[in-house]
Coordinates of C-alpha atoms and ligand atoms in Angstrom, one line a residue:
M1 CA 152.3 80.1 113.9
S2 CA 151.5 76.6 113.2
E3 CA 152.3 75.9 117.0
L4 CA 149.4 78.6 117.7
L5 CA 147.2 76.6 114.7
S6 CA 147.5 73.5 116.8
R7 CA 145.1 71.2 118.9
T8 CA 147.5 71.7 121.9
H9 CA 147.0 75.5 121.8
A10 CA 143.3 75.1 121.0
V11 CA 143.0 72.7 124.2
A12 CA 145.2 75.5 126.2
L13 CA 142.9 78.5 125.0
D14 CA 139.8 76.6 126.1
A15 CA 140.8 76.1 129.4
A16 CA 142.2 79.5 130.1
D17 CA 138.9 80.8 128.7
P18 CA 137.2 83.8 130.7
L19 CA 133.6 82.7 129.1
R20 CA 134.0 78.6 128.9
A21 CA 131.3 78.2 131.8
L22 CA 128.6 80.2 129.6
R23 CA 128.7 76.6 127.4
N24 CA 126.6 75.3 130.2
E25 CA 123.7 78.1 130.1
F26 CA 123.3 76.4 126.6
V27 CA 121.5 73.1 125.8
F28 CA 123.1 71.6 122.9
P29 CA 121.4 68.8 120.2
Q30 CA 123.1 65.5 120.6
H31 CA 124.6 63.8 118.1
N32 CA 125.8 60.3 119.0
H33 CA 125.0 60.9 122.7
R34 CA 127.4 64.2 122.6
D35 CA 127.1 67.7 122.0
Q36 CA 126.8 68.5 118.1
T37 CA 129.2 70.9 116.8
Y38 CA 127.0 73.8 116.7
F39 CA 128.3 76.4 113.9
V40 CA 124.9 77.9 113.2
G41 CA 124.2 80.7 116.0
N42 CA 123.8 82.8 112.5
S43 CA 120.3 80.9 111.8
L44 CA 119.0 80.1 115.3
G45 CA 121.2 80.2 118.3
L46 CA 120.8 77.7 121.0
Q47 CA 118.6 77.4 124.0
P48 CA 119.5 79.1 127.1
R49 CA 118.7 76.8 130.0
G50 CA 117.5 80.0 131.5
A51 CA 114.6 80.0 128.8
R52 CA 112.6 77.1 130.3
A53 CA 111.8 78.6 133.5
A54 CA 111.0 82.4 132.0
V55 CA 108.4 80.5 130.0
Q56 CA 107.5 78.6 133.0
E57 CA 107.0 81.6 135.5
V58 CA 104.8 82.9 132.6
M59 CA 102.8 79.8 132.5
D60 CA 102.3 79.6 136.1
K61 CA 101.5 83.4 137.0
W62 CA 98.8 82.6 134.0
A63 CA 97.5 79.8 135.7
S64 CA 97.4 80.8 139.5
L65 CA 96.7 84.6 138.9
A66 CA 94.7 84.9 135.1
V67 CA 94.0 88.5 134.8
E68 CA 95.7 89.8 137.8
G69 CA 98.9 88.5 136.3
H70 CA 99.1 91.7 134.3
F71 CA 99.0 93.8 137.8
T72 CA 101.1 91.9 140.0
G73 CA 104.7 91.5 141.1
D74 CA 107.8 92.1 139.7
T75 CA 107.6 90.7 136.0
Q76 CA 103.4 91.7 135.6
W77 CA 102.6 91.8 132.3
L78 CA 101.3 95.1 131.8
H79 CA 105.5 96.4 131.2
Y80 CA 106.7 93.0 130.4
H81 CA 108.3 94.6 127.4
R82 CA 110.1 97.0 129.4
L83 CA 111.7 93.7 131.5
V84 CA 114.6 94.0 128.7
S85 CA 115.0 97.1 127.5
E86 CA 118.0 98.4 129.5
Q87 CA 119.6 95.5 128.8
L88 CA 119.0 95.5 125.2
A89 CA 120.1 99.2 124.9
R90 CA 123.3 97.6 126.2
V91 CA 123.9 95.2 123.5
V92 CA 123.1 97.9 120.5
G93 CA 124.6 101.1 122.2
A94 CA 121.4 103.0 122.5
L95 CA 119.6 105.0 125.5
P96 CA 116.7 102.5 127.1
S97 CA 114.3 104.8 125.4
E98 CA 115.1 104.5 121.8
V99 CA 114.5 100.7 122.2
V100 CA 111.4 98.5 122.2
A101 CA 111.2 94.7 121.8
M102 CA 107.9 93.7 119.8
N103 CA 106.5 92.4 116.8
T104 CA 109.0 90.4 113.8
L105 CA 111.6 92.2 112.2
S106 CA 109.7 92.5 108.8
V107 CA 106.7 93.9 110.4
N108 CA 109.1 96.5 112.2
L109 CA 111.0 97.4 109.0
H110 CA 107.5 97.8 107.6
L111 CA 106.7 100.0 111.0
M112 CA 109.8 102.2 110.5
M113 CA 109.3 103.1 107.1
V114 CA 105.8 104.0 107.4
S115 CA 107.4 107.2 109.5
F116 CA 110.9 107.2 107.9
Y117 CA 110.3 106.7 104.1
R118 CA 108.8 109.6 102.8
P119 CA 109.3 110.1 99.1
T120 CA 108.7 113.0 97.4
A121 CA 108.5 113.6 93.7
E122 CA 112.2 115.0 94.2
R123 CA 113.2 112.3 96.4
P124 CA 111.3 109.2 96.0
V125 CA 114.5 106.8 96.2
I126 CA 115.7 104.0 98.7
L127 CA 118.8 103.1 98.6
M128 CA 119.9 99.6 99.3
E129 CA 122.4 96.8 98.5
A130 CA 122.0 94.2 95.8
G131 CA 121.7 91.0 96.7
A132 CA 120.0 91.8 100.2
F133 CA 118.0 89.3 102.6
P134 CA 114.4 89.1 100.4
T135 CA 112.0 90.1 103.5
D136 CA 114.0 93.3 103.1
R137 CA 113.8 93.8 99.7
H138 CA 110.0 92.9 99.4
A139 CA 109.7 95.3 102.1
V140 CA 111.7 98.3 100.3
D141 CA 109.8 97.5 96.9
S142 CA 106.2 96.9 98.4
Q143 CA 106.3 100.2 100.2
I144 CA 107.7 102.0 97.1
R145 CA 105.1 101.0 95.2
F146 CA 102.4 102.0 98.1
H147 CA 103.6 105.5 97.5
G148 CA 102.6 105.3 94.0
F149 CA 106.7 105.5 93.2
N150 CA 107.9 102.7 90.9
P151 CA 110.7 100.7 92.1
D152 CA 112.5 100.4 88.7
T153 CA 113.5 104.1 88.9
D154 CA 113.3 104.7 92.6
L155 CA 115.1 101.5 93.6
I156 CA 118.5 101.7 93.8
E157 CA 120.7 99.0 94.4
V158 CA 124.4 98.8 94.8
Q159 CA 126.1 96.2 93.1
P160 CA 129.2 94.0 95.2
D161 CA 132.7 95.5 93.4
E162 CA 134.7 93.3 95.3
P163 CA 136.1 89.9 94.1
N164 CA 134.6 87.9 96.7
G165 CA 131.5 89.5 96.4
T166 CA 131.5 92.1 99.0
I167 CA 130.8 95.9 98.6
S168 CA 133.9 98.5 99.4
L169 CA 132.9 101.5 101.2
Q170 CA 133.9 103.8 98.4
A171 CA 131.2 102.2 96.2
I172 CA 128.4 103.2 98.9
E173 CA 129.9 106.5 99.0
R174 CA 129.8 107.0 94.9
A175 CA 126.3 105.7 95.2
I176 CA 125.0 108.0 97.9
T177 CA 127.0 110.8 96.4
E178 CA 125.5 110.1 92.9
H179 CA 122.4 109.9 94.1
G180 CA 121.7 112.3 96.9
P181 CA 119.5 114.6 95.8
R182 CA 116.9 112.3 94.8
L183 CA 117.8 110.4 98.3
A184 CA 114.4 109.6 100.7
L185 CA 116.7 106.9 102.6
V186 CA 119.5 104.8 102.6
L187 CA 118.6 100.9 103.9
W188 CA 121.7 99.0 104.9
P189 CA 122.5 95.8 106.7
G190 CA 125.3 95.9 109.6
V191 CA 126.5 92.6 108.9
Q192 CA 125.5 91.5 105.5
Y193 CA 123.8 88.0 105.8
R194 CA 125.6 86.0 102.9
S195 CA 128.7 87.2 102.9
G196 CA 129.2 87.7 106.6
Q197 CA 130.9 91.5 105.7
V198 CA 130.5 93.7 108.7
F199 CA 129.8 97.2 107.3
D200 CA 131.2 100.8 109.0
L201 CA 127.9 102.2 109.8
D202 CA 128.9 105.0 111.5
A203 CA 130.2 106.4 107.8
I204 CA 127.3 105.3 105.7
T205 CA 125.3 107.3 108.6
R206 CA 127.2 110.2 108.0
M207 CA 127.6 110.3 104.1
A208 CA 123.6 109.7 103.7
R209 CA 122.5 112.7 106.3
L210 CA 125.3 115.3 104.6
Q211 CA 122.4 114.0 101.4
G212 CA 119.5 114.8 103.7
A213 CA 118.6 111.2 103.5
R214 CA 116.7 109.2 106.4
V215 CA 118.8 106.1 107.4
G216 CA 117.7 102.6 108.9
F217 CA 119.7 99.7 109.4
D218 CA 118.6 95.8 109.4
L219 CA 121.0 94.5 112.2
A220 CA 119.5 91.2 112.5
H221 CA 123.3 89.6 111.8
S222 CA 124.9 92.6 114.1
V223 CA 122.9 91.9 117.6
G224 CA 124.8 89.7 120.0
N225 CA 127.6 89.9 116.9
V226 CA 129.2 93.2 116.6
P227 CA 129.6 96.0 119.3
L228 CA 126.9 98.8 118.0
Q229 CA 126.5 102.3 119.2
L230 CA 123.3 103.0 117.7
H231 CA 122.9 106.8 119.7
D232 CA 126.3 107.6 118.7
I233 CA 126.0 106.8 115.0
A234 CA 122.5 108.3 115.4
P235 CA 120.8 106.3 112.4
D236 CA 117.6 107.5 112.0
F237 CA 116.3 104.2 113.2
A238 CA 117.4 100.4 113.5
V239 CA 115.4 97.2 113.2
W240 CA 117.0 93.6 114.3
C241 CA 115.7 90.1 115.4
H242 CA 116.8 88.0 118.8
Y243 CA 116.5 84.1 117.4
K244 CA 120.0 84.5 115.7
Y245 CA 122.9 85.4 117.9
L246 CA 121.0 86.2 120.6
N247 CA 119.8 82.7 121.2
A248 CA 116.0 83.8 122.4
G249 CA 114.3 81.4 120.3
P250 CA 112.4 80.4 117.1
G251 CA 110.2 83.4 116.2
A252 CA 111.2 85.1 119.1
V253 CA 110.1 88.6 119.3
A254 CA 112.3 91.3 117.3
G255 CA 114.0 94.8 118.4
C256 CA 113.8 98.3 117.4
F257 CA 115.5 101.4 117.8
V258 CA 114.0 105.0 117.4
H259 CA 116.8 108.1 118.0
E260 CA 116.1 110.4 120.2
R261 CA 115.5 112.9 118.3
H262 CA 112.1 111.6 117.1
H263 CA 111.1 111.2 120.6
R264 CA 108.6 114.0 120.6
D265 CA 108.4 114.8 116.8
A266 CA 104.3 114.8 116.6
T267 CA 104.4 115.8 112.8
L268 CA 105.9 112.0 112.0
P269 CA 103.4 109.7 110.4
R270 CA 103.0 106.2 112.1
F271 CA 100.5 103.1 112.1
A272 CA 99.3 103.7 115.5
G273 CA 97.9 100.9 118.2
W274 CA 97.1 101.2 121.8
W275 CA 100.0 100.1 123.3
G276 CA 101.7 103.0 121.4
H277 CA 99.6 105.4 123.5
E278 CA 101.0 107.0 126.2
E279 CA 100.5 105.1 129.4
A280 CA 99.7 107.2 131.9
T281 CA 96.0 107.8 129.9
R282 CA 96.1 104.6 127.8
F283 CA 93.3 103.3 129.7
K284 CA 91.0 106.1 129.8
M285 CA 90.2 104.4 126.0
A286 CA 90.2 108.0 124.5
P287 CA 90.0 108.2 120.4
Q288 CA 92.7 110.6 120.1
F289 CA 96.3 108.8 119.8
V290 CA 98.7 110.6 122.2
P291 CA 102.2 108.4 121.6
A292 CA 104.1 107.9 124.3
V293 CA 107.5 109.5 124.3
G294 CA 110.7 106.9 122.8
A295 CA 110.4 104.0 120.5
E296 CA 107.5 102.4 123.0
G297 CA 105.1 104.9 120.8
W298 CA 105.3 102.2 117.9
Q299 CA 104.1 99.6 120.0
L300 CA 100.7 98.3 118.4
S301 CA 99.5 95.6 121.0
N302 CA 100.1 94.6 124.5
P303 CA 103.4 92.9 125.0
P304 CA 103.1 89.4 123.5
V305 CA 104.6 88.0 126.9
L306 CA 105.3 84.5 125.9
G307 CA 106.9 85.6 123.3
L308 CA 109.1 87.6 125.3
A309 CA 110.6 85.6 128.2
P310 CA 112.7 83.5 126.7
L311 CA 114.7 86.8 126.0
R312 CA 115.3 87.7 129.1
A313 CA 116.9 84.6 129.1
A314 CA 119.0 85.2 126.4
L315 CA 119.9 88.7 127.5
D316 CA 121.0 87.5 131.5
V317 CA 123.5 85.1 129.8
V318 CA 125.0 88.1 127.6
D319 CA 125.1 89.8 131.2
K320 CA 126.9 86.9 132.4
A321 CA 129.6 87.2 130.0
G322 CA 130.2 90.9 130.7
G323 CA 128.7 92.0 128.0
I324 CA 128.7 92.6 124.3
D325 CA 132.8 93.9 124.4
A326 CA 133.8 90.5 126.1
L327 CA 131.8 88.7 123.5
R328 CA 133.4 90.5 120.5
T329 CA 137.3 89.6 122.2
K330 CA 136.7 85.6 122.2
S331 CA 134.9 85.7 118.8
L332 CA 137.9 87.7 117.0
R333 CA 139.6 85.3 118.4
L334 CA 137.8 82.3 117.5
T335 CA 137.1 83.6 113.8
G336 CA 140.6 85.0 113.4
M337 CA 142.0 81.4 114.1
L338 CA 139.0 79.2 111.8
D339 CA 140.0 81.5 109.2
A340 CA 144.0 80.8 109.8
L341 CA 143.2 77.1 109.6
V342 CA 141.1 77.0 107.1
R343 CA 143.6 78.8 104.7
A344 CA 146.9 76.8 106.4
R345 CA 144.7 73.2 106.2
L346 CA 142.3 73.2 103.8
S347 CA 143.3 75.7 101.4
G348 CA 142.4 73.2 98.2
V349 CA 139.3 72.4 99.7
L350 CA 137.3 75.8 100.7
E351 CA 137.9 79.4 99.8
V352 CA 137.1 82.1 102.3
L353 CA 134.8 84.9 101.3
T354 CA 134.4 86.7 104.0
P355 CA 136.8 90.0 104.1
S356 CA 140.2 88.9 106.0
E357 CA 139.9 92.4 108.0
P358 CA 138.9 91.4 111.5
E359 CA 136.9 94.7 111.8
R360 CA 135.3 93.9 108.3
R361 CA 133.7 90.8 109.9
G362 CA 131.8 89.6 112.8
C363 CA 131.3 85.7 114.1
Q364 CA 130.4 84.6 110.4
L365 CA 132.8 82.5 107.9
S366 CA 131.5 82.6 104.3
L367 CA 133.7 79.5 102.8
R368 CA 133.0 78.4 99.2
V369 CA 133.4 74.8 98.8
A370 CA 135.7 74.2 95.2
G371 CA 134.4 72.1 92.4
G372 CA 131.0 73.5 92.8
R373 CA 127.5 72.8 94.1
E374 CA 127.3 68.8 94.2
R375 CA 131.1 68.8 96.0
G376 CA 129.3 71.5 98.3
R377 CA 126.4 69.6 98.9
S378 CA 128.2 66.2 99.9
L379 CA 130.5 68.0 102.2
F380 CA 127.8 69.5 103.8
E381 CA 126.2 66.4 104.2
Y382 CA 128.6 64.5 105.5
L383 CA 129.2 67.0 108.1
Q384 CA 125.7 67.0 109.2
T385 CA 126.2 63.0 109.7
V386 CA 129.4 63.3 111.9
G387 CA 127.5 66.2 114.3
V388 CA 129.5 69.2 112.8
L389 CA 126.3 71.8 112.0
G390 CA 126.9 74.8 109.8
D391 CA 124.3 75.8 107.0
W392 CA 124.2 76.3 103.3
R393 CA 124.0 78.7 100.8
E394 CA 123.2 77.8 97.0
P395 CA 125.2 77.1 95.2
D396 CA 128.4 76.3 97.0
V397 CA 128.6 78.1 100.2
I398 CA 129.0 76.7 103.6
R399 CA 128.5 79.5 106.4
I400 CA 130.1 78.3 109.8
S401 CA 129.7 80.9 112.5
P402 CA 131.2 80.2 115.9
T403 CA 129.7 82.1 118.4
P404 CA 131.9 83.0 121.9
L405 CA 129.0 82.3 123.8
Y406 CA 129.0 78.5 123.4
N407 CA 131.5 77.5 120.9
R408 CA 135.1 76.0 122.0
Y409 CA 138.2 76.5 120.3
L410 CA 138.6 73.0 120.3
D411 CA 135.3 73.1 118.2
L412 CA 137.3 74.6 115.6
H413 CA 140.0 71.9 114.8
H414 CA 136.7 69.4 115.1
F415 CA 135.4 71.0 112.1
V416 CA 138.7 71.2 110.2
E417 CA 139.6 67.5 111.1
E418 CA 135.9 66.3 109.5
V419 CA 136.6 68.3 106.2
E420 CA 140.7 67.1 106.0
A421 CA 138.9 63.5 106.3
W422 CA 135.9 64.0 103.8
A423 CA 138.7 65.3 101.2
G424 CA 140.9 62.6 102.2
L425 CA 143.9 64.9 102.9
Ligands
LIG1 C1 117.2 86.9 109.6 C2 116.4 87.8 109.1 C3 115.7 88.9 108.4 C4 114.4 87.8 109.1 O1 113.1 88.7 109.2 P1 112.0 87.9 109.7 O2 110.9 88.9 109.8 O3 112.2 87.6 111.3 O4 111.5 86.7 109.6 C5 115.7 89.9 108.0 N1 116.5 90.4 107.4 C6 117.4 89.8 107.2 C7 119.0 90.6 106.8 C8 117.8 88.7 108.0 O5 119.2 88.3 108.4

């Protein structure tokens, strides 16, 4: 065991890593003229080198062609959103027609709830996790009120039932069964942002649909992190952002999935815009809305081309890696090694809150600092001064997310050695 946790072994793993060249595809913030040890891909992924060229291509076309850019070349703006559909579909395990890059996550969540949260007096309830990311909580609360219902009775939050604040599948099943006949929508994350817990989306979808409820997922922390099979699992919808594990840049255009079974349903209410109109007749500019078939039918505006450009570069890097399964293979090893190193060498300093079963976690480990908030802040700030970047969650947790695209096994040793130095071990 100790041999497997040695620095020498980490160096050997890096040398043999089939993904090691991908690190050169990213731009690293510098610390004392060296690359930062960056573990914050769960918050904002690093810049892919190709992103600048992708943005520049749009700027150049705008300068040289202006309005003609809409209709010129392979990257014509009229269809720009479609340039990412096939790659995105592979990342989330969907048909290209089931995904669209548009808006931002919170906007897409509202648009999806307009179509898939249709409360009635008998079935007004949305079921979600307690401690959800605030935007999800606000969106759900405001949607319930918007329909004239009452979050005090019609929002059910499933409490963590496991020691480190994670939620068992049994607890989710109990809640879905208990509230079944009153459930309009089950909204669940793929990966819990605070604990790093990965949920069994297949099981949750089956339980919810068995009760006659709609199912939607927030995959902000899942996309680019763990493999997904959205088409087969068949929730009604899913939403996500692209700036975390997919590296498409700050405020990047987000993603949205609508399952194929809804693509031709004209009875679904939706908030419509001209870009969701079927393309063949869109420019007749008629007053009647005829939705495009597929997720594209939920678009509102013409594609935000400058915002989409870095996403193209980001998805190209995933393809270079050989897809999401190749990333997951390395990720399991990286995060597994970090977990083992923390338990072996930092047991009195850091406690792993994220589930230890590999299938119940992705890249991220949430680490509680022993001794409370002051001590936690002190460690977090020390790490920053030595160029090791994680992120801080109140009151005493540091999230460390090694990502297979640009982190090395040696980075894990750097982290552990610096924590040891800080703790005087
Ligand atoms: C990051 C994140 C968001 C962010 O929402 P934006 O609309 O992109 O600002 C929403 N939900 C979850 C679960 C997240 O992790």
